[in-house]
Amino acid sequence: MVSIIVPVYNVEPYIETCIQSLIRQTMGNIEVILVDDGSTDRSGELCDQYAEADERIRVIHKQNGGLSSARNAGISAAKGEYLLFVDSDDYVSASLVEKTVSCAEQNQADVVVFDYQEIELCSGGKQTRTSALPAGQVIHAESVPQLLLITPSACNKLYKRSFWEMTQIVYPEGRNFEDLSVIPRILLQAGRVVYLEGDPLYFYVLRVGSIMRSGAFEKGWEERENAISDVSNLLEEKGWNNSTKKSWNIWHLSILYFVPSKEVDVKRQKQSVP
């Protein structure tokens, strides 16, 4: 079984599209864990309605604690052999579970990485994101250091739950950019990672008001530094070879300088539009 963890907070206009994409999976052996993180709109009520109609859906109602808190609650409640994370304003391909589980089973993978598509809600623009990794073969960070350079998003990956629990990694609560801290450390410890190349299986909706578009650059800088410190401590603990260190340095520069610079530039361009 696959446990699909969906943190939910004030996403009333989007949550039904998300849930419907999950219950239409071509592989039905799933549990959908909707974590209502103290929503003040009808999001929690809609989650309950879907849970009443589909026994595969469970709802956790909790006080607002942020994305990390909601994901941790979902992981603790999960019963499946595999974990998937889906954001509540996004949606997925009907074949997501079937294709990723098949790949994981064939390769005894700890993590399966797959392609996703970004959708700009305002303009309707779409861009498919792939990973510069050898496809269809078992790799790990030491053999393919470029693994550290793929997107740190939690949502374009399937995880074996026993492996995730073995790492003892939990999401840092009270921080944004939580994936920057967690996912590189997950990938560093994964002995068997497989990149499933093909059509995008996840659809990431870029909308006004999301955390990644909040424009809180000063706080973002500090939290990126915290995430880099988390990963650096693990690398120091485990030791690293020259290739891994080179990839780490590139990732470090990207997270601290190139990505924030791009965000500032995008914000400036939007402000200049009449």
Short mmCIF file of N, CA and C in Angstrom, two decimals, residues 21-106:
data_model
loop_
_atom_site.label_atom_id
_atom_site.label_comp_id
_atom_site.label_asym_id
_atom_site.label_seq_id
_atom_site.Cartn_x
_atom_site.Cartn_y
_atom_site.Cartn_z
N SER A 21 -7.81 13.76 -8.13
CA SER A 21 -6.70 13.16 -8.87
C SER A 21 -6.11 11.97 -8.11
N LEU A 22 -6.25 11.97 -6.79
CA LEU A 22 -5.71 10.87 -5.99
C LEU A 22 -6.63 9.66 -5.99
N ILE A 23 -7.93 9.89 -5.88
CA ILE A 23 -8.85 8.75 -5.81
C ILE A 23 -9.07 8.11 -7.18
N ARG A 24 -8.59 8.74 -8.24
CA ARG A 24 -8.70 8.17 -9.58
C ARG A 24 -7.46 7.40 -10.00
N GLN A 25 -6.61 7.07 -9.06
CA GLN A 25 -5.40 6.33 -9.38
C GLN A 25 -5.71 4.97 -10.00
N THR A 26 -4.91 4.59 -11.00
CA THR A 26 -5.11 3.30 -11.66
C THR A 26 -4.71 2.14 -10.76
N MET A 27 -3.90 2.40 -9.75
CA MET A 27 -3.59 1.41 -8.73
C MET A 27 -4.33 1.82 -7.46
N GLY A 28 -5.27 0.98 -7.02
CA GLY A 28 -6.19 1.39 -5.96
C GLY A 28 -5.73 1.14 -4.55
N ASN A 29 -4.61 0.44 -4.36
CA ASN A 29 -4.17 0.08 -3.00
C ASN A 29 -3.44 1.26 -2.37
N ILE A 30 -4.22 2.27 -1.98
CA ILE A 30 -3.65 3.50 -1.42
C ILE A 30 -4.43 3.90 -0.17
N GLU A 31 -3.78 4.71 0.63
CA GLU A 31 -4.49 5.46 1.67
C GLU A 31 -4.11 6.93 1.49
N VAL A 32 -5.11 7.77 1.54
CA VAL A 32 -4.91 9.21 1.39
C VAL A 32 -5.09 9.84 2.77
N ILE A 33 -4.03 10.43 3.29
CA ILE A 33 -4.06 11.04 4.61
C ILE A 33 -4.11 12.56 4.43
N LEU A 34 -5.29 13.12 4.67
CA LEU A 34 -5.49 14.57 4.56
C LEU A 34 -5.28 15.18 5.93
N VAL A 35 -4.25 16.02 6.06
CA VAL A 35 -3.93 16.62 7.35
C VAL A 35 -4.42 18.07 7.34
N ASP A 36 -5.58 18.30 7.93
CA ASP A 36 -6.16 19.64 8.01
C ASP A 36 -5.43 20.41 9.10
N ASP A 37 -4.59 21.34 8.69
CA ASP A 37 -3.70 22.05 9.61
C ASP A 37 -4.36 23.34 10.11
N GLY A 38 -5.54 23.17 10.73
CA GLY A 38 -6.23 24.31 11.31
C GLY A 38 -6.83 25.27 10.30
N SER A 39 -7.34 24.75 9.18
CA SER A 39 -7.92 25.61 8.15
C SER A 39 -9.08 26.42 8.72
N THR A 40 -9.20 27.67 8.23
CA THR A 40 -10.30 28.54 8.66
C THR A 40 -11.35 28.71 7.57
N ASP A 41 -11.14 28.10 6.41
CA ASP A 41 -12.16 28.09 5.37
C ASP A 41 -12.84 26.72 5.37
N ARG A 42 -13.44 26.30 4.27
CA ARG A 42 -14.18 25.03 4.21
C ARG A 42 -13.29 23.85 3.83
N SER A 43 -11.99 24.02 3.83
CA SER A 43 -11.10 22.93 3.41
C SER A 43 -11.29 21.67 4.25
N GLY A 44 -11.32 21.84 5.59
CA GLY A 44 -11.49 20.68 6.47
C GLY A 44 -12.82 19.99 6.26
N GLU A 45 -13.86 20.77 6.05
CA GLU A 45 -15.20 20.20 5.81
C GLU A 45 -15.22 19.39 4.52
N LEU A 46 -14.58 19.91 3.47
CA LEU A 46 -14.52 19.18 2.20
C LEU A 46 -13.74 17.88 2.36
N CYS A 47 -12.67 17.92 3.13
CA CYS A 47 -11.90 16.69 3.39
C CYS A 47 -12.78 15.64 4.06
N ASP A 48 -13.57 16.04 5.05
CA ASP A 48 -14.45 15.10 5.76
C ASP A 48 -15.48 14.50 4.81
N GLN A 49 -16.00 15.30 3.89
CA GLN A 49 -16.99 14.80 2.94
C GLN A 49 -16.39 13.72 2.05
N TYR A 50 -15.17 13.92 1.60
CA TYR A 50 -14.52 12.90 0.76
C TYR A 50 -14.20 11.65 1.58
N ALA A 51 -13.82 11.82 2.84
CA ALA A 51 -13.53 10.67 3.69
C ALA A 51 -14.78 9.82 3.93
N GLU A 52 -15.92 10.47 4.05
CA GLU A 52 -17.18 9.73 4.23
C GLU A 52 -17.53 8.92 2.99
N ALA A 53 -17.12 9.40 1.82
CA ALA A 53 -17.48 8.74 0.56
C ALA A 53 -16.46 7.70 0.12
N ASP A 54 -15.25 7.73 0.66
CA ASP A 54 -14.19 6.83 0.20
C ASP A 54 -13.41 6.34 1.42
N GLU A 55 -13.46 5.05 1.66
CA GLU A 55 -12.83 4.49 2.87
C GLU A 55 -11.30 4.55 2.81
N ARG A 56 -10.74 4.85 1.66
CA ARG A 56 -9.28 4.96 1.55
C ARG A 56 -8.77 6.29 2.08
N ILE A 57 -9.68 7.22 2.39
CA ILE A 57 -9.29 8.55 2.83
C ILE A 57 -9.45 8.67 4.33
N ARG A 58 -8.39 9.20 4.98
CA ARG A 58 -8.45 9.52 6.41
C ARG A 58 -8.15 11.00 6.58
N VAL A 59 -8.78 11.62 7.56
CA VAL A 59 -8.57 13.04 7.82
C VAL A 59 -8.04 13.22 9.24
N ILE A 60 -6.99 13.99 9.35
CA ILE A 60 -6.46 14.39 10.65
C ILE A 60 -6.71 15.89 10.79
N HIS A 61 -7.44 16.27 11.82
CA HIS A 61 -7.65 17.69 12.12
C HIS A 61 -6.72 18.09 13.26
N LYS A 62 -5.94 19.13 13.08
CA LYS A 62 -5.00 19.56 14.09
C LYS A 62 -4.91 21.08 14.12
N GLN A 63 -4.36 21.60 15.20
CA GLN A 63 -4.11 23.03 15.28
C GLN A 63 -3.05 23.43 14.26
N ASN A 64 -3.14 24.66 13.80
CA ASN A 64 -2.20 25.11 12.79
C ASN A 64 -0.76 25.08 13.31
N GLY A 65 0.09 24.38 12.57
CA GLY A 65 1.49 24.28 12.97
C GLY A 65 2.44 24.44 11.80
N GLY A 66 1.88 24.61 10.60
CA GLY A 66 2.73 24.78 9.42
C GLY A 66 2.92 23.48 8.66
N LEU A 67 3.53 23.61 7.48
CA LEU A 67 3.68 22.47 6.58
C LEU A 67 4.49 21.33 7.19
N SER A 68 5.59 21.66 7.87
CA SER A 68 6.42 20.62 8.47
C SER A 68 5.63 19.82 9.51
N SER A 69 4.90 20.52 10.34
CA SER A 69 4.10 19.87 11.37
C SER A 69 3.06 18.94 10.75
N ALA A 70 2.42 19.40 9.68
CA ALA A 70 1.40 18.59 9.01
C ALA A 70 2.01 17.35 8.37
N ARG A 71 3.15 17.52 7.73
CA ARG A 71 3.80 16.35 7.11
C ARG A 71 4.25 15.35 8.17
N ASN A 72 4.81 15.84 9.26
CA ASN A 72 5.22 14.93 10.33
C ASN A 72 4.03 14.14 10.88
N ALA A 73 2.89 14.81 11.02
CA ALA A 73 1.68 14.12 11.50
C ALA A 73 1.25 13.06 10.51
N GLY A 74 1.33 13.37 9.23
CA GLY A 74 0.96 12.39 8.21
C GLY A 74 1.89 11.20 8.19
N ILE A 75 3.19 11.45 8.30
CA ILE A 75 4.17 10.35 8.32
C ILE A 75 3.92 9.44 9.52
N SER A 76 3.64 10.02 10.68
CA SER A 76 3.40 9.22 11.88
C SER A 76 2.16 8.34 11.73
N ALA A 77 1.17 8.82 10.98
CA ALA A 77 -0.09 8.07 10.82
C ALA A 77 -0.03 7.07 9.68
N ALA A 78 0.98 7.14 8.82
CA ALA A 78 1.03 6.33 7.61
C ALA A 78 1.19 4.84 7.92
N LYS A 79 0.50 4.03 7.13
CA LYS A 79 0.57 2.57 7.27
C LYS A 79 1.13 1.89 6.02
N GLY A 80 1.31 2.63 4.95
CA GLY A 80 1.73 2.04 3.69
C GLY A 80 3.19 1.67 3.66
N GLU A 81 3.54 0.85 2.68
CA GLU A 81 4.94 0.47 2.48
C GLU A 81 5.72 1.61 1.85
N TYR A 82 5.00 2.47 1.11
CA TYR A 82 5.63 3.61 0.44
C TYR A 82 4.93 4.90 0.84
N LEU A 83 5.68 6.03 0.70
CA LEU A 83 5.15 7.35 1.00
C LEU A 83 5.20 8.23 -0.24
N LEU A 84 4.15 9.01 -0.44
CA LEU A 84 4.13 10.09 -1.42
C LEU A 84 3.65 11.35 -0.73
N PHE A 85 4.21 12.50 -1.11
CA PHE A 85 3.75 13.78 -0.58
C PHE A 85 3.13 14.58 -1.72
N VAL A 86 1.93 15.09 -1.47
CA VAL A 86 1.24 15.90 -2.46
C VAL A 86 0.77 17.18 -1.77
N ASP A 87 1.08 18.33 -2.36
CA ASP A 87 0.58 19.59 -1.82
C ASP A 87 -0.87 19.77 -2.25
N SER A 88 -1.67 20.38 -1.38
CA SER A 88 -3.12 20.37 -1.56
C SER A 88 -3.63 21.29 -2.65
N ASP A 89 -2.76 22.14 -3.21
CA ASP A 89 -3.18 22.94 -4.36
C ASP A 89 -2.61 22.41 -5.67
N ASP A 90 -1.97 21.24 -5.62
CA ASP A 90 -1.45 20.58 -6.81
C ASP A 90 -2.32 19.37 -7.16
N TYR A 91 -1.97 18.68 -8.24
CA TYR A 91 -2.67 17.45 -8.59
C TYR A 91 -1.70 16.51 -9.30
N VAL A 92 -2.11 15.26 -9.50
CA VAL A 92 -1.19 14.25 -10.01
C VAL A 92 -1.81 13.47 -11.16
N SER A 93 -0.95 12.80 -11.91
CA SER A 93 -1.39 11.90 -12.97
C SER A 93 -2.10 10.69 -12.38
N ALA A 94 -3.08 10.15 -13.11
CA ALA A 94 -3.80 8.96 -12.64
C ALA A 94 -2.89 7.75 -12.51
N SER A 95 -1.77 7.76 -13.21
CA SER A 95 -0.86 6.60 -13.18
C SER A 95 0.32 6.81 -12.23
N LEU A 96 0.30 7.86 -11.43
CA LEU A 96 1.43 8.14 -10.54
C LEU A 96 1.80 6.96 -9.67
N VAL A 97 0.85 6.45 -8.91
CA VAL A 97 1.13 5.37 -7.96
C VAL A 97 1.57 4.11 -8.70
N GLU A 98 0.84 3.74 -9.73
CA GLU A 98 1.14 2.50 -10.45
C GLU A 98 2.56 2.52 -11.03
N LYS A 99 2.93 3.60 -11.67
CA LYS A 99 4.24 3.66 -12.33
C LYS A 99 5.39 3.73 -11.32
N THR A 100 5.22 4.50 -10.28
CA THR A 100 6.31 4.65 -9.32
C THR A 100 6.50 3.40 -8.47
N VAL A 101 5.41 2.78 -8.07
CA VAL A 101 5.53 1.56 -7.28
C VAL A 101 6.13 0.43 -8.12
N SER A 102 5.71 0.32 -9.38
CA SER A 102 6.29 -0.69 -10.25
C SER A 102 7.79 -0.50 -10.37
N CYS A 103 8.23 0.74 -10.54
CA CYS A 103 9.66 1.03 -10.63
C CYS A 103 10.37 0.69 -9.33
N ALA A 104 9.77 1.05 -8.21
CA ALA A 104 10.37 0.76 -6.91
C ALA A 104 10.50 -0.74 -6.67
N GLU A 105 9.46 -1.49 -7.01
CA GLU A 105 9.48 -2.93 -6.78
C GLU A 105 10.51 -3.62 -7.67
N GLN A 106 10.59 -3.20 -8.92
CA GLN A 106 11.53 -3.82 -9.86
C GLN A 106 12.98 -3.59 -9.45
#
